Short mmCIF file of C-alpha atoms in Angstrom, two decimals:
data_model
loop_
_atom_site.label_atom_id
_atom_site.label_comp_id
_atom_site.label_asym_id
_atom_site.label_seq_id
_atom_site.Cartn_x
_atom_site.Cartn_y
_atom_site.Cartn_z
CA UNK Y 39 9.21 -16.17 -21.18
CA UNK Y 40 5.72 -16.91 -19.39
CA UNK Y 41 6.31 -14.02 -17.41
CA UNK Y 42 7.08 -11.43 -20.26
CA UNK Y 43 4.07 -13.09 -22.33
CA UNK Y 44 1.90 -12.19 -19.03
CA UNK Y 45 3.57 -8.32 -18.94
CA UNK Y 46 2.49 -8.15 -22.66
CA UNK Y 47 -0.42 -9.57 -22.03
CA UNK Y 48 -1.16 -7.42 -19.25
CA UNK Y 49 -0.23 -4.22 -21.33
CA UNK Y 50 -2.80 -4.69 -23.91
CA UNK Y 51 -5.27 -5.26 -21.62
CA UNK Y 52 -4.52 -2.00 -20.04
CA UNK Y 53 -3.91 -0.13 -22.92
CA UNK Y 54 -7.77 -1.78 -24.58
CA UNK Y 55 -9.10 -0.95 -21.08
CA UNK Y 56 -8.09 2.82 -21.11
CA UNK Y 57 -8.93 3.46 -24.86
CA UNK Y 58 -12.44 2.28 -23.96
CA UNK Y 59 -12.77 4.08 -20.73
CA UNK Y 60 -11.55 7.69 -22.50
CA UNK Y 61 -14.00 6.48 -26.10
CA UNK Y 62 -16.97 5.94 -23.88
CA UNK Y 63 -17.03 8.15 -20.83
CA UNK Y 64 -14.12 10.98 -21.88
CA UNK Y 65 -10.80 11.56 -20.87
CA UNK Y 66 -11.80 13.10 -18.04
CA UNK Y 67 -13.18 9.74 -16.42
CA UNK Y 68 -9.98 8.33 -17.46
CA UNK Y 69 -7.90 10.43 -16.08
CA UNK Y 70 -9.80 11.11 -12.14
CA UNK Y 71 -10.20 7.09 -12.65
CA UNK Y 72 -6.09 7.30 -12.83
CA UNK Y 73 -5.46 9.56 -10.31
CA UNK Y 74 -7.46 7.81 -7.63
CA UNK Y 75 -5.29 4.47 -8.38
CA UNK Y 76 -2.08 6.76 -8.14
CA UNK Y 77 -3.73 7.83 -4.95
CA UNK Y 78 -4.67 4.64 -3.72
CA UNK Y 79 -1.31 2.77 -4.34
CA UNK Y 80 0.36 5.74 -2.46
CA UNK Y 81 -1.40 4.77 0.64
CA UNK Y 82 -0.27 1.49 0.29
CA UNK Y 83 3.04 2.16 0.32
CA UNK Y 84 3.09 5.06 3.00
CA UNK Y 85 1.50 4.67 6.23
CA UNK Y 86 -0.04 8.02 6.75
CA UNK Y 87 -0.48 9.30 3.54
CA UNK Y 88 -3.93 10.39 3.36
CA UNK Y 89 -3.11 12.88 7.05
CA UNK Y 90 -0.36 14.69 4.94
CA UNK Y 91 -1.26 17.98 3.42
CA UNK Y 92 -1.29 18.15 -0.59
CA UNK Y 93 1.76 19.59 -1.31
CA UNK Y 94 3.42 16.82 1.33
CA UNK Y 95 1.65 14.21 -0.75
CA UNK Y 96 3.21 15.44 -3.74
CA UNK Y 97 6.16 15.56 -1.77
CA UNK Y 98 6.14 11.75 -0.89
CA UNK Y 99 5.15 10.87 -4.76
CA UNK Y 100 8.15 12.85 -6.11
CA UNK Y 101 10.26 10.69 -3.59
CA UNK Y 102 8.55 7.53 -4.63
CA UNK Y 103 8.30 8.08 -8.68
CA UNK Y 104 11.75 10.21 -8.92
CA UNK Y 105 9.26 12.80 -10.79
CA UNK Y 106 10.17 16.76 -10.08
CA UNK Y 107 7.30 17.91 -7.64
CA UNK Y 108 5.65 20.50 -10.55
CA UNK Y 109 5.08 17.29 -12.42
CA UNK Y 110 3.58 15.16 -9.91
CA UNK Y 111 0.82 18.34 -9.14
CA UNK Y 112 0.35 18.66 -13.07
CA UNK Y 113 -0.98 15.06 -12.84
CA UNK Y 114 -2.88 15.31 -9.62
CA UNK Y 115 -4.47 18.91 -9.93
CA UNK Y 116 -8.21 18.91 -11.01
CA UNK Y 117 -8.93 19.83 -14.23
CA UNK Y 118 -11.87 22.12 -15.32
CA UNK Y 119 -14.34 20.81 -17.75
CA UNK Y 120 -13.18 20.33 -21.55
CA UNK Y 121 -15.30 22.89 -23.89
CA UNK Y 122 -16.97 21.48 -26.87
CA UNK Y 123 -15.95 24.49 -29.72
#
């Protein structure tokens, strides 16, 4: 139980953490902020990853995540700036 009362724990704080981040700076912030941890844990767990091209990046993070390709470049492609209507 001490571990799944840390994993809760652990949740909320992420989930409080990100609904600051995307009230005070955008979603934008949140989401380059997300992508460079995606990013960074990738390199972790495969030596070489920053000398492969893009699309074998998203290559590798399909592999690792069991995500189609398309999705994994939906999540990593910049996004242009938000319009205020």
């Amino acid at each position: 139980q001490p571990a799944s009362l840390a994993r809760r724990q652990l949740t909320e704080h992420l989930r409080a953490s990100a609904e600051f981040l995307r009230r005070r700076s955008g979603q934008q912030t949140l989401l380059k902020s997300l992508q460079q941890d995606i990013l960074r844990r990738a390199r972790q767990l495969h030596p070489g990853f920053e000398r492969l091209v893009i699309v074998e990046q998203w290559q590798v993070l399909s592999r690792l995540t069991r995500l189609p390709t398309s999705a994994i470049s939906d999540a990593l492609r910049p996004r242009p700036p938000q319009r205020l209507s």
